[in-house]
XYZ file of C-alpha atoms in Angstrom:
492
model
C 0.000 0.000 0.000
C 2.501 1.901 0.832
C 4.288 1.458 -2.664
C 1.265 2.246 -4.102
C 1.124 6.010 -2.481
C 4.098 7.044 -3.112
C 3.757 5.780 -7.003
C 0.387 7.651 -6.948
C 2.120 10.859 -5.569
C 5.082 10.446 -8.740
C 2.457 10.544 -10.869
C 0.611 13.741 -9.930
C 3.699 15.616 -9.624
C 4.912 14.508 -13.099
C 1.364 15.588 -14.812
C 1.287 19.198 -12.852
C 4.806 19.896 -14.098
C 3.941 19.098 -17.664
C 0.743 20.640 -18.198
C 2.426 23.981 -16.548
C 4.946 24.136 -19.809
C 2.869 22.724 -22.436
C 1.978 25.457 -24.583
C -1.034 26.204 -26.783
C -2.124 24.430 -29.820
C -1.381 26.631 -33.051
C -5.135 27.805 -34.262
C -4.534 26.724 -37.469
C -5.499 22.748 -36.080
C -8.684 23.943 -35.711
C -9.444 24.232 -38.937
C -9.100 20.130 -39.629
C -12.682 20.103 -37.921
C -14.434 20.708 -40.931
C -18.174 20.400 -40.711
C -20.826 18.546 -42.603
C -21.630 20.551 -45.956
C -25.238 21.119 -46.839
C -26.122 20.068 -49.991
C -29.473 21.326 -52.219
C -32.630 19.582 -52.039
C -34.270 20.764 -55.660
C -33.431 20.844 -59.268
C -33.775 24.788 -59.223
C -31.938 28.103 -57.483
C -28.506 27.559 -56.378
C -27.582 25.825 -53.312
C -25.095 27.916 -51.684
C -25.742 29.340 -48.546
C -27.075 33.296 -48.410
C -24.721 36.307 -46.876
C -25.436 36.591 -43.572
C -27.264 32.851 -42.918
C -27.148 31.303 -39.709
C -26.978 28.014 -39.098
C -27.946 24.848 -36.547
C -25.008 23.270 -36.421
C -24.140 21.436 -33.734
C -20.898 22.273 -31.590
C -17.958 20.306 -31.320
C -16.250 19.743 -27.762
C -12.654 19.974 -28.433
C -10.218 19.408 -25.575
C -7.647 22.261 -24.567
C -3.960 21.544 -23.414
C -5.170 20.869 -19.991
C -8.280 19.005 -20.490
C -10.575 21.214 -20.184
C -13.698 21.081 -22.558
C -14.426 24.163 -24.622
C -17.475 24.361 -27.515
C -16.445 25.887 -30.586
C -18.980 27.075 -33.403
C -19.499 24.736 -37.013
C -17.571 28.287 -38.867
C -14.804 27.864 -36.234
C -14.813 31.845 -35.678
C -13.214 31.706 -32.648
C -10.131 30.163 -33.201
C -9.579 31.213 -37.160
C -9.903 34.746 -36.163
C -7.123 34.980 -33.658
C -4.125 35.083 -36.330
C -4.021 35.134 -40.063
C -2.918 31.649 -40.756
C -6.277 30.422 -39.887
C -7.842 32.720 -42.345
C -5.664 31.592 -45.120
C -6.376 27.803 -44.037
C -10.440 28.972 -44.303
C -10.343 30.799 -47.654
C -8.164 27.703 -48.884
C -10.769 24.508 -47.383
C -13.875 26.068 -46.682
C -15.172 25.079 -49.738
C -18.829 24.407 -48.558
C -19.489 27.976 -48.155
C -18.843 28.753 -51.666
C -22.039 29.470 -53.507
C -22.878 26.433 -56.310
C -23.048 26.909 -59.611
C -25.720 27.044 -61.864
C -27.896 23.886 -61.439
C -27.757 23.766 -64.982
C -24.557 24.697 -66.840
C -23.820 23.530 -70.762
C -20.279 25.078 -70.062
C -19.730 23.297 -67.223
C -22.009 20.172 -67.093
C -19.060 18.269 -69.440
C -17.154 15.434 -68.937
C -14.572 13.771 -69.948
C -13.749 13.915 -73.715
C -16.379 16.725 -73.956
C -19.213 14.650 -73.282
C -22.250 15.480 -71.058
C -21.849 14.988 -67.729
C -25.458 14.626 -66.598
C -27.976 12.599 -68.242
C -31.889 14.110 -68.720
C -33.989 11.406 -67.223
C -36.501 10.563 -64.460
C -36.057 6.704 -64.684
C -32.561 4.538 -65.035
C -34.738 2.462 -67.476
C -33.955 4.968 -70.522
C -29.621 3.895 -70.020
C -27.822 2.145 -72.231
C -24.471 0.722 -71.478
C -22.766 3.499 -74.468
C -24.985 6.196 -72.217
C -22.658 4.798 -69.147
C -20.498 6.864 -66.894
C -22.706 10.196 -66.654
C -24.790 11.233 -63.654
C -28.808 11.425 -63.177
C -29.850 14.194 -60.865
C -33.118 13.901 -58.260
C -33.723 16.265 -55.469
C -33.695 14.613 -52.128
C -37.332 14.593 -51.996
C -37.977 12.231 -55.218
C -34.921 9.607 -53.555
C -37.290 9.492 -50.292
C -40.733 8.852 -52.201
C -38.854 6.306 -53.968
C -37.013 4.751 -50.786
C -39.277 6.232 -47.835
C -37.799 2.860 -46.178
C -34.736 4.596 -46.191
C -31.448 5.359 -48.157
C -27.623 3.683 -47.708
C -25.430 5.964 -45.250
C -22.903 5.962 -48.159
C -25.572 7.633 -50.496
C -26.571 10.012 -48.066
C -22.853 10.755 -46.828
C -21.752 11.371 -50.938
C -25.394 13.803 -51.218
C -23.636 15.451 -48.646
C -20.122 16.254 -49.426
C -20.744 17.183 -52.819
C -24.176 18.938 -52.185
C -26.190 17.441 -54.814
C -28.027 14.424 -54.867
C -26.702 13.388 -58.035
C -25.331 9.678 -58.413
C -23.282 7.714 -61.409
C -24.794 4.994 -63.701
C -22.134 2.334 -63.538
C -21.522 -0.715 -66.238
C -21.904 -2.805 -63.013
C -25.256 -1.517 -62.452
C -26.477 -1.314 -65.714
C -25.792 -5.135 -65.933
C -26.993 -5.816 -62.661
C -30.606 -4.294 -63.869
C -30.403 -6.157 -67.060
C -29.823 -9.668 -65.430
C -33.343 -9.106 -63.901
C -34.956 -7.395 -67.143
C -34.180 -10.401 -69.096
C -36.210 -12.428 -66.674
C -39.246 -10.446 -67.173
C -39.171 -9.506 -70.377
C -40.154 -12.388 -72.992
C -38.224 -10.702 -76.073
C -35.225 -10.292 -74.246
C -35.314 -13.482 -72.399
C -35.568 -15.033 -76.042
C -32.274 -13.951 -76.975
C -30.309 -14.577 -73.576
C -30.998 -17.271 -70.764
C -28.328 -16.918 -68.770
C -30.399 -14.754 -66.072
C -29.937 -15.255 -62.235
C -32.781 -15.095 -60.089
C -30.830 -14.936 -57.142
C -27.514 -12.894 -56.759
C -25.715 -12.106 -53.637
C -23.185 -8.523 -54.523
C -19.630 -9.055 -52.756
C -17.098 -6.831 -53.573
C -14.147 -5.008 -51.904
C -15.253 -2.414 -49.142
C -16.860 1.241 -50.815
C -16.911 -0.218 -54.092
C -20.858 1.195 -54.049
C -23.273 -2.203 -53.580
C -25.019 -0.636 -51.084
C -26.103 2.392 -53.782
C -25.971 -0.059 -56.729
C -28.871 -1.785 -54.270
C -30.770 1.396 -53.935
C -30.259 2.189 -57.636
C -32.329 -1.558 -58.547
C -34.873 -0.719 -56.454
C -35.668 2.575 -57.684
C -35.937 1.521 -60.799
C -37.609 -1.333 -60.514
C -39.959 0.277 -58.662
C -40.678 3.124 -61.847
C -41.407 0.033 -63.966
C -44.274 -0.976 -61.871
C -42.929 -3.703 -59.526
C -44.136 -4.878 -56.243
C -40.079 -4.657 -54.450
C -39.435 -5.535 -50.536
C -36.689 -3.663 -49.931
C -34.687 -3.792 -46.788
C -31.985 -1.155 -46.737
C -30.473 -2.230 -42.982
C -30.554 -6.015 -42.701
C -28.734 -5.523 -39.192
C -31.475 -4.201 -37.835
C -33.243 -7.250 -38.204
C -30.628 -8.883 -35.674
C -29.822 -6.281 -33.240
C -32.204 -4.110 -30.614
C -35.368 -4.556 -29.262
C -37.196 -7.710 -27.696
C -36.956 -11.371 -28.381
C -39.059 -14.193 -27.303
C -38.993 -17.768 -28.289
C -41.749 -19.385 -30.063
C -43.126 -21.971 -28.822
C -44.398 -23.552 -32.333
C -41.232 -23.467 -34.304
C -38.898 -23.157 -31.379
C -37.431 -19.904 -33.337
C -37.491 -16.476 -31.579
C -40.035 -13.707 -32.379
C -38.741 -10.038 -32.650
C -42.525 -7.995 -32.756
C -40.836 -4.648 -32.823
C -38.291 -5.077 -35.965
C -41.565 -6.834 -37.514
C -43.897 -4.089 -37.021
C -41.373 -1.623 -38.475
C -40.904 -4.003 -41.378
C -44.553 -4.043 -42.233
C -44.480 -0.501 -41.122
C -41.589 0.322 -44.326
C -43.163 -2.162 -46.543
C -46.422 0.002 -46.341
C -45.167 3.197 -47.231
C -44.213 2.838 -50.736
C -46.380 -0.194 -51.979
C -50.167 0.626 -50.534
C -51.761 1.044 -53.850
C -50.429 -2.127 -54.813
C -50.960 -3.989 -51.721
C -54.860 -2.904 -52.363
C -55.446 -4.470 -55.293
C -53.431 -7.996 -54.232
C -55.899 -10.803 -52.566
C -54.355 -12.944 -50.182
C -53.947 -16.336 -51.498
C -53.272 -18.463 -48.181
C -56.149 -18.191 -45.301
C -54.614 -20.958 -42.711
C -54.744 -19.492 -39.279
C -51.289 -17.159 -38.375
C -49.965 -18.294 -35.277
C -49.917 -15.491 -32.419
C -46.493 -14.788 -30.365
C -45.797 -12.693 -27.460
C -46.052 -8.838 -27.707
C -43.834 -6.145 -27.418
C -43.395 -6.024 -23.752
C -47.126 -7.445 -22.949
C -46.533 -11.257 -22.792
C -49.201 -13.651 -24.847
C -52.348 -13.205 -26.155
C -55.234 -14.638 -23.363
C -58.092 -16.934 -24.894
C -56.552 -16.976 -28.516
C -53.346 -18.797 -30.278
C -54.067 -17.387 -33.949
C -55.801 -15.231 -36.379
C -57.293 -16.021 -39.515
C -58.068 -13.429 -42.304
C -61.539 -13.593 -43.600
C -62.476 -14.111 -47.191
C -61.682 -11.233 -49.759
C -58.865 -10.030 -47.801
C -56.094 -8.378 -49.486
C -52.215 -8.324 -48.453
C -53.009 -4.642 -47.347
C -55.564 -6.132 -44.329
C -53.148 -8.567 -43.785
C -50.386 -6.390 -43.216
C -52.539 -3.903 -41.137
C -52.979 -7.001 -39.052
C -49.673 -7.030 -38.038
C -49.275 -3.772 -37.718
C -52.406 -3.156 -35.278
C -51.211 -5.778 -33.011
C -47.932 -6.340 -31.644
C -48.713 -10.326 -31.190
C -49.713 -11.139 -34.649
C -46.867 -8.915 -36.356
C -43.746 -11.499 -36.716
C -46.411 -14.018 -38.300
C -47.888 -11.541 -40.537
C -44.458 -10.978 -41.657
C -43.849 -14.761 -42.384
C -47.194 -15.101 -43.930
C -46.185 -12.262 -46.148
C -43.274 -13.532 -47.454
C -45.509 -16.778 -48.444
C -48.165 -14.417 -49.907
C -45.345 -12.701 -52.139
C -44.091 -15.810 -53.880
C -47.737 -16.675 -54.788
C -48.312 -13.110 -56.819
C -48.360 -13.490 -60.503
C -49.652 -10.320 -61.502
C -46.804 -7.907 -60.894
C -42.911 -9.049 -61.013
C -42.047 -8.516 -57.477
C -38.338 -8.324 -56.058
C -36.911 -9.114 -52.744
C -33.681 -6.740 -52.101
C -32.276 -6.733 -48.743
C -28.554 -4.926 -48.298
C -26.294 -6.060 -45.119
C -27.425 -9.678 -46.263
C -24.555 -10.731 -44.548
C -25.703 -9.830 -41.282
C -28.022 -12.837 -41.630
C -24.997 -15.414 -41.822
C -23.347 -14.229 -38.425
C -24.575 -13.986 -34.425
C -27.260 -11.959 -33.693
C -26.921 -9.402 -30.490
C -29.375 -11.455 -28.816
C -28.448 -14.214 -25.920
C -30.272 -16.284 -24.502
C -29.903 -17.447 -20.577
C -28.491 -20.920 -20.213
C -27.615 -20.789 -16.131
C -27.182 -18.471 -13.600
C -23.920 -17.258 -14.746
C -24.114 -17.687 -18.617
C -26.065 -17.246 -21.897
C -25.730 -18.908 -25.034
C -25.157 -16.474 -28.100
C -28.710 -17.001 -30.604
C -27.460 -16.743 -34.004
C -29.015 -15.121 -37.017
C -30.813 -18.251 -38.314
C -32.629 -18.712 -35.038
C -34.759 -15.203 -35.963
C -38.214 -16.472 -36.782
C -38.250 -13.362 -39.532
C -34.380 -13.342 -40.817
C -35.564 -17.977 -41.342
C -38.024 -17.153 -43.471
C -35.976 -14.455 -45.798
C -32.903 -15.920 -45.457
C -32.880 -18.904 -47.979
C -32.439 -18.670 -51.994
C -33.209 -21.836 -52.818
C -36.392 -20.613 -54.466
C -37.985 -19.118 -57.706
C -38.324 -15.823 -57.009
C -36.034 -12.671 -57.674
C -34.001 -11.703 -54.810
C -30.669 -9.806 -54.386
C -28.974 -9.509 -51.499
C -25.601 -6.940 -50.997
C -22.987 -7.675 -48.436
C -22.335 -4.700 -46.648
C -18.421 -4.932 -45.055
C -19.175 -1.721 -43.145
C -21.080 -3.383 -40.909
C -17.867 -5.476 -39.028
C -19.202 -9.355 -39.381
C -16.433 -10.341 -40.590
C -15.563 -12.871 -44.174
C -18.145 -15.325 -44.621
C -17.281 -18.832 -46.545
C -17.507 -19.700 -49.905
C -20.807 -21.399 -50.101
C -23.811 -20.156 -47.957
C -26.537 -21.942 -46.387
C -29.420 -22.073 -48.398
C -27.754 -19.900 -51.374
C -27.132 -21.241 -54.442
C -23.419 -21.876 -55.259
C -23.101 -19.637 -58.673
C -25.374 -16.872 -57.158
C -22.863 -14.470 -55.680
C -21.252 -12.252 -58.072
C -18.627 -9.610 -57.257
C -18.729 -6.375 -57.541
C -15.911 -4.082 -59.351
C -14.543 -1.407 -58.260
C -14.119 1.971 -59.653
C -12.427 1.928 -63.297
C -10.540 4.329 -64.609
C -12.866 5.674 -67.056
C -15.710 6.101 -63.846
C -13.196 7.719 -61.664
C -12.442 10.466 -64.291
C -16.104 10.726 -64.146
C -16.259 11.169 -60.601
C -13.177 13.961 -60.868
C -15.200 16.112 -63.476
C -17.874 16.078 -61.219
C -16.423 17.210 -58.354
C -14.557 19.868 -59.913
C -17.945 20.888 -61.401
C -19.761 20.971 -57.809
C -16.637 23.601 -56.420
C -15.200 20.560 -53.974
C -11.712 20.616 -55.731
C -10.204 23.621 -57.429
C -9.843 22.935 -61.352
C -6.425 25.185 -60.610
C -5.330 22.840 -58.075
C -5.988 19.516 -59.402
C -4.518 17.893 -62.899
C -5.344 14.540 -64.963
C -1.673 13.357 -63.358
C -2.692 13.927 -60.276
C -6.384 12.280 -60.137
C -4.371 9.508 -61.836
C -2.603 9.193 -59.251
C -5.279 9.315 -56.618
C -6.684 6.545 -58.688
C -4.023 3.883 -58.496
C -3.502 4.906 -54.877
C -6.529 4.070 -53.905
C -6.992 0.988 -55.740
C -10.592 1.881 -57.163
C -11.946 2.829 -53.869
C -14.410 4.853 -53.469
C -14.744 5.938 -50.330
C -10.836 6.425 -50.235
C -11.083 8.409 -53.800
C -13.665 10.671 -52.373
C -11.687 11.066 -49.085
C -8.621 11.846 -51.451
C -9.808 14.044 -54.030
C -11.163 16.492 -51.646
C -8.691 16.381 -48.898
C -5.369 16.133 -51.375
C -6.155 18.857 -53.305
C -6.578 21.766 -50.782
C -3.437 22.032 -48.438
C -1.419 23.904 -51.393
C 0.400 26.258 -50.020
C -0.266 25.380 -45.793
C 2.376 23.111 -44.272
C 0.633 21.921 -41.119
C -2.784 20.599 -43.241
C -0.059 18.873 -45.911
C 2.070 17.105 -42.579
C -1.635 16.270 -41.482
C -2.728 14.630 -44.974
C 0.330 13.011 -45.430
C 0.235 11.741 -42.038
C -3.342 9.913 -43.007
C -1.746 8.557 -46.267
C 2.211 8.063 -45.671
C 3.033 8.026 -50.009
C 4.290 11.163 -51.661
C 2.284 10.601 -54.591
C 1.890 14.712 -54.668
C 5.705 15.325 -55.647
């Protein structure tokens, strides 16, 4: 103990003496906070922000030299104002304050080898794989309608940075659509039979499934299809209650299954209107949300003349009838003839791992339930079926590298997805120089070359580079910082 003291005693002493003679930060670090750009919401007016405009942001706790927290504003005022380095380092990498350009611009919308950089379209049905490599513009609004379930945080995070909801029609995507337009459409089918029903999109890390996903879906859902689209597969496995089921000895999760039906409502109501249910055998009741089982009943039936909107309102309306609704629905979609109808779920591989779940095995321990035990994630899981389903692994989400072959998914189903080629990342270039996030003075065809090869195709590390390498000319301490995130002189 008495070792102990004295050690404790060393230690104070040494941290008083040092934080008396550590000295002040230079103000120029606090420009590296940069804050999240705004980005327009419409097709017209500009989308910078007005003289004088105040914003929400919220404030970022930074710590001092002695650890004491101080708030600083999202415009950094504070600290850039006190010397006239940090104005410099704001005039140079405050680029979100800039106003944007003209929406539209025929001397600036151009990309490379002169040719348009946007394409004029509502629908990604009108590409053709020569009309590759250019950019269709919505306004935030028309990506919600179309996804109200939700949109991938990479999408969202690239709206964002370059302040237009713009995204790039890839080869990979236009071949992706086709695979399940030739299934559907007789003359094409006639020509080519070597559609897959099922596909499962691997791929390198930021290589854009997750927005290839969200690309399908919109379209398929402008051509008239019935499409179950889960953009956050995880959530199917993590939060909320469980409860085990005591016909299938699976466990119930009532509130991811009331969200489900929830999400699946939003887009497809009209549809789900005009679709009669097919199966009336009763739908086994669980326990709700919190309020046990169900006294005096053990299932529901739906009367005659129901349609899959009353069923889903069923499960929606109460909390012990909601994870069989959902199963029953997933029956009741394989059954529909009328409309093509598409089951897309990203973070597929989420289903394939542990779930967050445990369940109590003694006093002391529980036994880690894995995905497969989910009465909901069972039931949507499998491939070995008819219909058209596409699932995207999503590597942001930690589970780790699956095997080879998957349960219950057909061995030549998974197809990988490319990354960035050259030709798309020149595209990407022009269009960032175009949207004011890189200088066109600053930045060269040797240098985005270079940012290319660096990042292997990336492109999340592209994006990352193209706007960070291109705006410390001329300030040492943000080039030692850069270079200190990526250790290659590929600049010199």
């Amino acid at each position: 103990m008495l070792l102990r003291s004295l050690l404790r005693r060393g230690a104070a002493a040494a941290a008083t003496a040092t934080a008396g003679t550590r000295s002040d930060p230079p103000a120029a670090l606090a420009s590296l906070l940069v804050a999240t750009r705004s980005y327009a919401k419409a097709k017209g007016g500009g989308g910078g922000k007005p003289a004088g405009a105040t914003t929400n942001r919220g404030k970022i706790k930074a710590k001092g030299p002695r650890g004491v927290a101080s708030e600083e504003g999202g415009d950094f005022e504070s600290s850039a104002g006190s010397g006239g380095a940090g104005d410099d380092i704001d005039e140079v990498f405050e680029l979100a304050t800039d106003p944007l350009p003209p929406t539209y611009d025929p001397a600036l919308d151009v990309g490379p080898g002169g040719r348009p950089l946007f394409a004029f379209t509502d629908t990604f049905a009108s590409f053709s794989h020569r009309d590759a490599n250019a950019y269709v513009d919505f306004t935030l609004d028309e990506w919600k309608a179309m996804l109200p379930e939700g949109l991938p945080a990479g999408m969202m995070k690239e709206f964002q940075e370059t302040r237009r909801c713009a995204v790039m029609v890839r080869e990979s995507f236009l071949d992706l659509r086709d695979n399940f337009r030739r299934i559907v459409d007789p003359a094409i089918a006639a020509k080519r039979k070597d559609a897959k029903r099922q596909i499962v999109l691997d791929g390198p890390r930021s290589c854009g499934k997750s927005i290839a996903l969200a690309m399908l879906v919109h379209w398929a859902r402008t051509e008239g299809w019935l499409v179950f689209y889960v953009p956050q597969g995880k959530d199917w496995t993590h939060g909320g209650f469980f409860y085990r089921n005591t016909y299938n000895d699976l466990f119930d999760t009532p509130i991811q299954a009331a969200k489900i039906l929830q999400d699946f409502l939003k887009y497809n109501e009209t549809r789900l209107l005009e679709l009669p249910c097919q199966i009336f055998e009763p739908i086994p009741l669980g326990e709700g949300a919190g309020v046990g089982m169900m006294k005096g009943a053990d299932t529901v039936e739906m009367p005659e003349g129901s349609t899959l909107y009353d069923l889903i309102q069923t499960g929606i309306t109460s909390s012990h009838a909601s994870v069989g609704v959902v199963v029953r629905l997933r029956q009741e979609l394989s059954l529909v003839k009328d409309v093509p109808v598409l089951f897309a779920i990203d973070q597929y591989n989420s289903w394939f791992t542990f779930s967050e779940f445990q369940e109590p095995v003694t006093v002391r321990s529980c036994r880690p339930i894995h995905a497969k035990e989910l009465t909901m994630v069972n039931a949507y899981r499998p491939m070995v079926h008819n219909d058209m389903m596409v699932g995207a692994f999503s590597h942001s989400t930690a589970v780790g590298k699956l095997r080879q072959d998957l349960p219950d998914v057909p061995s030549d189903a998974r197809v990988m997805f490319p990354r960035y080629t050259v030709d798309e990342a020149e595209t990407v270039c022009h269009y960032y120089m175009r949207q004011k996030i890189i200088r066109r003075e600053n930045f060269s065809e040797e240098k985005w070359k270079k940012i290319y090869y660096l990042s292997n195709g990336n492109g999340s590390e592209m994006s990352f580079t193209y706007i960070d390498c291109v705006r410390f000319d001329g300030c040492q301490e943000k080039e030692h910082h850069f270079r200190t995130r990526l250790p290659f002189s590929f600049l010199n």
